[in-house]
PDB file of N, CA and C in Angstrom:
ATOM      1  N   UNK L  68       0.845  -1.177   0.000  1.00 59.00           N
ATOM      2  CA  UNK L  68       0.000   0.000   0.000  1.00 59.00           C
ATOM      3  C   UNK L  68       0.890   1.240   0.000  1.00 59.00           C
ATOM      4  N   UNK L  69       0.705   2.093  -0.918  1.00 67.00           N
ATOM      5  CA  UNK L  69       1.737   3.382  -1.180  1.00 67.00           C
ATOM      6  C   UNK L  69       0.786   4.225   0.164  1.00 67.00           C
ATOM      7  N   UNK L  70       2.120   4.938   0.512  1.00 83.00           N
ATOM      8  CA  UNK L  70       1.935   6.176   1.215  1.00 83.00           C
ATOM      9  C   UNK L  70       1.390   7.859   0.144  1.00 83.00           C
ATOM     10  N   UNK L  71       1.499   7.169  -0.931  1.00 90.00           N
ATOM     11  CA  UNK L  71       1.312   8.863  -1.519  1.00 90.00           C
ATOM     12  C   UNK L  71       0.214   8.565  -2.389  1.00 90.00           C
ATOM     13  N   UNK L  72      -0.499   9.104  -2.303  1.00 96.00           N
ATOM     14  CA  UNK L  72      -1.922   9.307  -3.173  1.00 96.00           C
ATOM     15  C   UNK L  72      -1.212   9.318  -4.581  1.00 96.00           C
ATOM     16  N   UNK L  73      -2.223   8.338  -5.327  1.00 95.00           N
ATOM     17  CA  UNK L  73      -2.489   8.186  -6.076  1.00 95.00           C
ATOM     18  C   UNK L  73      -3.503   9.252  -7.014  1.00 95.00           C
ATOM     19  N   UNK L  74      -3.533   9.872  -8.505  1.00 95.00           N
ATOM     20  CA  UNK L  74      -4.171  11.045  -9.340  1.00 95.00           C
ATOM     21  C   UNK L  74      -5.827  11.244  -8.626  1.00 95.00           C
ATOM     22  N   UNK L  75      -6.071   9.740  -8.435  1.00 96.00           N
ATOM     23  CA  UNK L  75      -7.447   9.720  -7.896  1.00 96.00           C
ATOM     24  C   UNK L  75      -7.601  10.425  -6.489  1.00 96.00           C
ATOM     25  N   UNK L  76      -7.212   9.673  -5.866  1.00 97.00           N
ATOM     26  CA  UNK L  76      -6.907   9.771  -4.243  1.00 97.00           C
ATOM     27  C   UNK L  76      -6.265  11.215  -4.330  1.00 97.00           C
ATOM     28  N   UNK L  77      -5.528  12.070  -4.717  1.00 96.00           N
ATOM     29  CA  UNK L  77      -5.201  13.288  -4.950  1.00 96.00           C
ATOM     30  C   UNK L  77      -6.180  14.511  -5.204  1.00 96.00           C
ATOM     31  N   UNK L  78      -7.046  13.603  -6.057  1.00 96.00           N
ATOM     32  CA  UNK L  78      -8.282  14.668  -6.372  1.00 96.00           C
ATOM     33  C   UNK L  78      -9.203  14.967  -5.256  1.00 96.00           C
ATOM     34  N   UNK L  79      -9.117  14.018  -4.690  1.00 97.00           N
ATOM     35  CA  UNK L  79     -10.246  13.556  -3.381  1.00 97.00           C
ATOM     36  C   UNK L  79      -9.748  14.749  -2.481  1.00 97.00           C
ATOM     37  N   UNK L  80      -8.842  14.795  -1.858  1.00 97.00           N
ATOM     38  CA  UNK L  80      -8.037  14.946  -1.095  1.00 97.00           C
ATOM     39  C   UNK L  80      -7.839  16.557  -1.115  1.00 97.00           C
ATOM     40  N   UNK L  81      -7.632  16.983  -2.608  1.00 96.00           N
ATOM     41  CA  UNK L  81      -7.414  18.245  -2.732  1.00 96.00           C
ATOM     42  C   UNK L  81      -8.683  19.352  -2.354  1.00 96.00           C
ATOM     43  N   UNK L  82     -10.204  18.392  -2.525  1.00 95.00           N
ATOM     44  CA  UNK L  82     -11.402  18.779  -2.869  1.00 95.00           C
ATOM     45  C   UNK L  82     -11.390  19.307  -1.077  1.00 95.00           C
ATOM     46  N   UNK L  83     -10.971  18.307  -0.817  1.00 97.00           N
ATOM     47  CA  UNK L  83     -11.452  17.927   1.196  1.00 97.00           C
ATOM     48  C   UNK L  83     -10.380  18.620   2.144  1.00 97.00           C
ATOM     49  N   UNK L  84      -9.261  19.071   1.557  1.00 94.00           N
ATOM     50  CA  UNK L  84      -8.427  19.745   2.544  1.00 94.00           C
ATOM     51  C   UNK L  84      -8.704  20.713   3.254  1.00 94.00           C
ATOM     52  N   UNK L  85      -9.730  21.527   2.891  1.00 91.00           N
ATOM     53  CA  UNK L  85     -10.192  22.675   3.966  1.00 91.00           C
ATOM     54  C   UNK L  85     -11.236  22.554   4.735  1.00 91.00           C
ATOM     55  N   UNK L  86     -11.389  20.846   5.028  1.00 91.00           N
ATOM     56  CA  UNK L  86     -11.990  20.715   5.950  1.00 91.00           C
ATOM     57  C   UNK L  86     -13.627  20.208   5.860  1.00 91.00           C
ATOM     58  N   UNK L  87     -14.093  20.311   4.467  1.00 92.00           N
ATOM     59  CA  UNK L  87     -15.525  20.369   3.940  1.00 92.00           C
ATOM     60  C   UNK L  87     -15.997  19.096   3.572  1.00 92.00           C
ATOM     61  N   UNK L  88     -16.897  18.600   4.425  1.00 96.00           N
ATOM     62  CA  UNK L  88     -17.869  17.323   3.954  1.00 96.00           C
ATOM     63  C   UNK L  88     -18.586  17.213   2.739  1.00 96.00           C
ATOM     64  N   UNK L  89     -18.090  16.337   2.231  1.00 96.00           N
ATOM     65  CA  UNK L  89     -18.845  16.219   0.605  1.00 96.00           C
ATOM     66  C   UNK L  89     -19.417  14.842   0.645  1.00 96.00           C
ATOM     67  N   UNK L  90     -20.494  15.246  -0.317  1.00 95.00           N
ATOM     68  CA  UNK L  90     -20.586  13.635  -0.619  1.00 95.00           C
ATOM     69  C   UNK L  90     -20.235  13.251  -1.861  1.00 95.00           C
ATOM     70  N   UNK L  91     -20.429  11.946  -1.765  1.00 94.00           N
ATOM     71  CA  UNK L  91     -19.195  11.001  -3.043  1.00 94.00           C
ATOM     72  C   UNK L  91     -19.266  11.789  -4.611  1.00 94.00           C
ATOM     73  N   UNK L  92     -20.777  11.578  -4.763  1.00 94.00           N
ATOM     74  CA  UNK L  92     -21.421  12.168  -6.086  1.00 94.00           C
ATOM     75  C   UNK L  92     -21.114  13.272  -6.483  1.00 94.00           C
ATOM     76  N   UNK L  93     -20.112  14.202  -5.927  1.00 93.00           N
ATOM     77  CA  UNK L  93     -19.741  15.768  -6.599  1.00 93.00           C
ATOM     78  C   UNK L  93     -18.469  15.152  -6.837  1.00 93.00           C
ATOM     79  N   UNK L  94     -17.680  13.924  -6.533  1.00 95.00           N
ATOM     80  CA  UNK L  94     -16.083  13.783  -7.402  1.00 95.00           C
ATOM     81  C   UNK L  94     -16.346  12.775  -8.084  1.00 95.00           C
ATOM     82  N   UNK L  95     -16.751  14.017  -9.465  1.00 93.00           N
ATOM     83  CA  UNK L  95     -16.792  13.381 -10.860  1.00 93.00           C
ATOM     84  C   UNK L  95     -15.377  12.610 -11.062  1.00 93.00           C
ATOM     85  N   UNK L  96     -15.562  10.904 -11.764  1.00 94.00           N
ATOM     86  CA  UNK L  96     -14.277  10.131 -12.342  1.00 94.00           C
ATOM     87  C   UNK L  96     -14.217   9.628 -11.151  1.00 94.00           C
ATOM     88  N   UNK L  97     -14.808   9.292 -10.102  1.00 97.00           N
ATOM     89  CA  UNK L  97     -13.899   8.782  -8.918  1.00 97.00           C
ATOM     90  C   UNK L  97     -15.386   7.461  -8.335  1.00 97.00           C
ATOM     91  N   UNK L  98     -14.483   6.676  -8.540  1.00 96.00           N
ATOM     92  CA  UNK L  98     -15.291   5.271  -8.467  1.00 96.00           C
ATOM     93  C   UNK L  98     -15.161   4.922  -6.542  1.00 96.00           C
ATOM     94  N   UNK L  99     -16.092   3.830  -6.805  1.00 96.00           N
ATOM     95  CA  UNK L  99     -16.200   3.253  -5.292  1.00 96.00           C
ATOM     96  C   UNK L  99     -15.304   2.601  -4.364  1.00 96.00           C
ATOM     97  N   UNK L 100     -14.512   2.169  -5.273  1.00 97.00           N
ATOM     98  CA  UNK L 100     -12.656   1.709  -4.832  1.00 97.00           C
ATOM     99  C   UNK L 100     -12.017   2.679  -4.745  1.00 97.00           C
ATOM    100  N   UNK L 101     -12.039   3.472  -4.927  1.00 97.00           N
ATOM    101  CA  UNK L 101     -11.219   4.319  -4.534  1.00 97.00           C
ATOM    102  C   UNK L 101     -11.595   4.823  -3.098  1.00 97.00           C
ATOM    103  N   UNK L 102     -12.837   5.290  -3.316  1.00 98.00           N
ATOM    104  CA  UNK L 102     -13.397   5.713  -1.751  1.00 98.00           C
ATOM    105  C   UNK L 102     -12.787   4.912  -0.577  1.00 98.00           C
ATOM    106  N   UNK L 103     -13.297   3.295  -1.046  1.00 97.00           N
ATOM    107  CA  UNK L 103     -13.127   2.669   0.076  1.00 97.00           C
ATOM    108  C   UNK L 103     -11.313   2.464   0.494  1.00 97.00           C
ATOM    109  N   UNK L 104     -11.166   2.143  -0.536  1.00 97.00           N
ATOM    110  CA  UNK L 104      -9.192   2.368  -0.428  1.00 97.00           C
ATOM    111  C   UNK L 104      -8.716   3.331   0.663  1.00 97.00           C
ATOM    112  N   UNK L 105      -9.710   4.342   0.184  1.00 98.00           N
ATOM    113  CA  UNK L 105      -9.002   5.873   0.887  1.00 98.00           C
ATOM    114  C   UNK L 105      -9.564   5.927   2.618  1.00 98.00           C
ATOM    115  N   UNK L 106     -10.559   5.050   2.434  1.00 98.00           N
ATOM    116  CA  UNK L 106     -11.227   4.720   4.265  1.00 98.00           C
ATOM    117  C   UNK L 106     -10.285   3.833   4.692  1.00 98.00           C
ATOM    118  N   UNK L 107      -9.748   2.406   3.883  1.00 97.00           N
ATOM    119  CA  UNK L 107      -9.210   1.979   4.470  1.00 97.00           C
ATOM    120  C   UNK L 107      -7.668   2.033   5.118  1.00 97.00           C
ATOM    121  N   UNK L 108      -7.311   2.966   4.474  1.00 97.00           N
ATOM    122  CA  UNK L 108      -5.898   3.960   4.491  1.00 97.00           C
ATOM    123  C   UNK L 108      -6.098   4.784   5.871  1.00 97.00           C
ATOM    124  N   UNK L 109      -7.105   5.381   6.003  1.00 98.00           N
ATOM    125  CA  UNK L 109      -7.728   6.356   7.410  1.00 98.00           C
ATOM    126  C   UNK L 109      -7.356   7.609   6.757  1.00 98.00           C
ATOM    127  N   UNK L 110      -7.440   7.901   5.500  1.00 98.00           N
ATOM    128  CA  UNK L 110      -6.980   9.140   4.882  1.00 98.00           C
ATOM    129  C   UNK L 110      -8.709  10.341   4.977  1.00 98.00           C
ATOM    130  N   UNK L 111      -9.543   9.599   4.785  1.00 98.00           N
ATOM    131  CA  UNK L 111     -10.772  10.189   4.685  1.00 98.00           C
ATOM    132  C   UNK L 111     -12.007   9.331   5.547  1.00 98.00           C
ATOM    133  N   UNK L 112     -12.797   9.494   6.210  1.00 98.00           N
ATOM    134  CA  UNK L 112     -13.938   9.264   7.003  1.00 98.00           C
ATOM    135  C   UNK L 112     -15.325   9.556   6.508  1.00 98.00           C
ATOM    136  N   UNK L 113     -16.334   8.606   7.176  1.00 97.00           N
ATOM    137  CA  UNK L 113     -17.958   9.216   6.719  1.00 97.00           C
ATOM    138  C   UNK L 113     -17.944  10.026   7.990  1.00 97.00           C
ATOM    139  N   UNK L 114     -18.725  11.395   7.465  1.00 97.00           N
ATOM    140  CA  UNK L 114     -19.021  12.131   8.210  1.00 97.00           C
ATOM    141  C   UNK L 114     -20.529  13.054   8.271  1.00 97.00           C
ATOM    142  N   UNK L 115     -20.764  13.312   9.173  1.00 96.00           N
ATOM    143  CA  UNK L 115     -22.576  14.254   8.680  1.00 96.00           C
ATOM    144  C   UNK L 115     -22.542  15.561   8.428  1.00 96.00           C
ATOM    145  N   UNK L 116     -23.021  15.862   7.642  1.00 92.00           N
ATOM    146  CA  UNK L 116     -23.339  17.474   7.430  1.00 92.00           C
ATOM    147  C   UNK L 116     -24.188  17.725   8.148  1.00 92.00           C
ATOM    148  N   UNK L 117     -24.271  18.934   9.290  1.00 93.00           N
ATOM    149  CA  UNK L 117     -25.551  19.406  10.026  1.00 93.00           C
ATOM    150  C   UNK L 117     -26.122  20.396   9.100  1.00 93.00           C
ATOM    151  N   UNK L 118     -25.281  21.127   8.402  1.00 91.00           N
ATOM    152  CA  UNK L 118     -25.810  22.096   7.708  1.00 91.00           C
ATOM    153  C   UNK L 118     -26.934  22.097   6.892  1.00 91.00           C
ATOM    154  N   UNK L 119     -26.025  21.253   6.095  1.00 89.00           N
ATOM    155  CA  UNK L 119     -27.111  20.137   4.696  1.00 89.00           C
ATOM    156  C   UNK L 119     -28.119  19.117   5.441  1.00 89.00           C
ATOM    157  N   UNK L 120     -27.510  18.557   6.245  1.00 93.00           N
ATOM    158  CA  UNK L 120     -28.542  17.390   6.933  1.00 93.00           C
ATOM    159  C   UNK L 120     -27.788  15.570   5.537  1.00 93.00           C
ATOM    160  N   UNK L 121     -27.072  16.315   5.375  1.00 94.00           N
ATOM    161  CA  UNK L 121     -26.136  14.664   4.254  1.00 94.00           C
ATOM    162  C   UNK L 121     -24.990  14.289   4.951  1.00 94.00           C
ATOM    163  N   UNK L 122     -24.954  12.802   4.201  1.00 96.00           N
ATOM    164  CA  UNK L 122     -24.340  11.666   4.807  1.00 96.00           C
ATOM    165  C   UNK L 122     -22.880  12.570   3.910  1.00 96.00           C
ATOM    166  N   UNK L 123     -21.480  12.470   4.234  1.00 97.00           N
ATOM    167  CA  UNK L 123     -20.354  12.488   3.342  1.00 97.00           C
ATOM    168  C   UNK L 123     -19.127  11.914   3.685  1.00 97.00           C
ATOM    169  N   UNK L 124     -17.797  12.693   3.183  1.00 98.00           N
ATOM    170  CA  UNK L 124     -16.508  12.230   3.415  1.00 98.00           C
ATOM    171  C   UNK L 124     -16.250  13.508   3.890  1.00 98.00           C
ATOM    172  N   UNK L 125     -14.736  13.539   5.016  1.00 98.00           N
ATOM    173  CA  UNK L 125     -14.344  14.746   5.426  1.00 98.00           C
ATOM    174  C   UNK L 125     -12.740  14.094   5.095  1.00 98.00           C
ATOM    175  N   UNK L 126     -11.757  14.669   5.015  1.00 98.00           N
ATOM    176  CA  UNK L 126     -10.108  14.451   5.405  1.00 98.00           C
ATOM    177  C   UNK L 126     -10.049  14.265   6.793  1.00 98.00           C
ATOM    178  N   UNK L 127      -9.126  13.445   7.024  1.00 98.00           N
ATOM    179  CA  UNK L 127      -8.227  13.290   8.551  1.00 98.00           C
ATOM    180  C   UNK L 127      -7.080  13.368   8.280  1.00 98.00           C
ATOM    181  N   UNK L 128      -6.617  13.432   9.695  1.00 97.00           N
ATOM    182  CA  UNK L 128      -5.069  13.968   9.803  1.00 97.00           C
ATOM    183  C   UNK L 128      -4.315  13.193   8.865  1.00 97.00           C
ATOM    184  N   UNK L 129      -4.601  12.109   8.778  1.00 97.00           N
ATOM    185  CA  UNK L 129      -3.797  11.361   7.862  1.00 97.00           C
ATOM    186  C   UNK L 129      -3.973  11.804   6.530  1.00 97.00           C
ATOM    187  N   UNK L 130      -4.782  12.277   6.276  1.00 97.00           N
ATOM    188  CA  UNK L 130      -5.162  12.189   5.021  1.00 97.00           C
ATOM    189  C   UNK L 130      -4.493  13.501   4.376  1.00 97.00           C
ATOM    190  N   UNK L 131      -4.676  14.663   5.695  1.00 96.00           N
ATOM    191  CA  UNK L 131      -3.188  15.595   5.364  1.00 96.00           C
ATOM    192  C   UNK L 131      -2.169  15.725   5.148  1.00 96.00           C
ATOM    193  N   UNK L 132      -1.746  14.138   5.958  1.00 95.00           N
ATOM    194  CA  UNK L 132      -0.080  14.175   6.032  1.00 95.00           C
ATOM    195  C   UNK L 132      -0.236  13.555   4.520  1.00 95.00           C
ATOM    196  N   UNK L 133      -1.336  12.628   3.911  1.00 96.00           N
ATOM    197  CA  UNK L 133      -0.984  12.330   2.422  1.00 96.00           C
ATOM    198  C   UNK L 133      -0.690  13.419   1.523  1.00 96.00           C
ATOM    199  N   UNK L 134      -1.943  14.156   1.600  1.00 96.00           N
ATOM    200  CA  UNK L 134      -1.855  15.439   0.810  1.00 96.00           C
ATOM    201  C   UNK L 134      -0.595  16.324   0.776  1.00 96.00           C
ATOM    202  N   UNK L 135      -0.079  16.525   1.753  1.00 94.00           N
ATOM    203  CA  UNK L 135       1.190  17.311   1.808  1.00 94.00           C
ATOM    204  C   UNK L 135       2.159  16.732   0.831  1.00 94.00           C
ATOM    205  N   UNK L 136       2.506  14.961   1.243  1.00 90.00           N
ATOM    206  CA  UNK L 136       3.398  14.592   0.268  1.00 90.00           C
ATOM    207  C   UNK L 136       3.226  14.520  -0.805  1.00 90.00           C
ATOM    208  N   UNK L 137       2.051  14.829  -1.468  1.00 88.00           N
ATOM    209  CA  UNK L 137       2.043  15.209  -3.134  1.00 88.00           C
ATOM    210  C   UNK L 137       2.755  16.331  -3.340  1.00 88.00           C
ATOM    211  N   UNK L 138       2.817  17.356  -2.464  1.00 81.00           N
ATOM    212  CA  UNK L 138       3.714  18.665  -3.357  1.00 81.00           C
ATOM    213  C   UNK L 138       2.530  19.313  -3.347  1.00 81.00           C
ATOM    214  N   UNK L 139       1.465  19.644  -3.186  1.00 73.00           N
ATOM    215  CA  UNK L 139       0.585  20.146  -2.884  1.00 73.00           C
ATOM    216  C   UNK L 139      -0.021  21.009  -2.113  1.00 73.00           C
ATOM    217  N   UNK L 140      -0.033  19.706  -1.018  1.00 61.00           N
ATOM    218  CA  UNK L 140      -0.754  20.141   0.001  1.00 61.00           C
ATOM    219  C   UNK L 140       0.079  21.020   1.154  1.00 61.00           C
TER     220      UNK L 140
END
């Protein structure tokens, strides 16, 4: 299992770094393996929107320390 995100896992990641719950269906190109890859990594979590009242994904710490090592983050 690589430590550095992968183009997919990058996109994810870039979307979610400031912290914002999304759900799956706004990252167009990005299939269900990937999601789960990226849960099972601990890079990203389900989380609730109170705002919206929706189910989504948020980043975790880990998922920062991925992002960073792209050159990116």
């Amino acid at each position: 299992m690589s430590d550095r995100p992968n183009s997919r896992e990058e996109k994810v990641l870039r979307r979610l770094c400031l912290g914002d719950i999304e759900v799956a269906a706004k990252f167009t190109g990005i299939g269900e393996l990937t999601f789960e890859s990226m849960l099972y990594k601990g890079w990203i979590e389900q989380a609730h929107d109170d705002d919206y009242g929706e189910d989504g994904l948020r980043i975790t710490a880990l998922g920062q320390e991925a992002f960073a090592r792209t050159g990116r983050g």
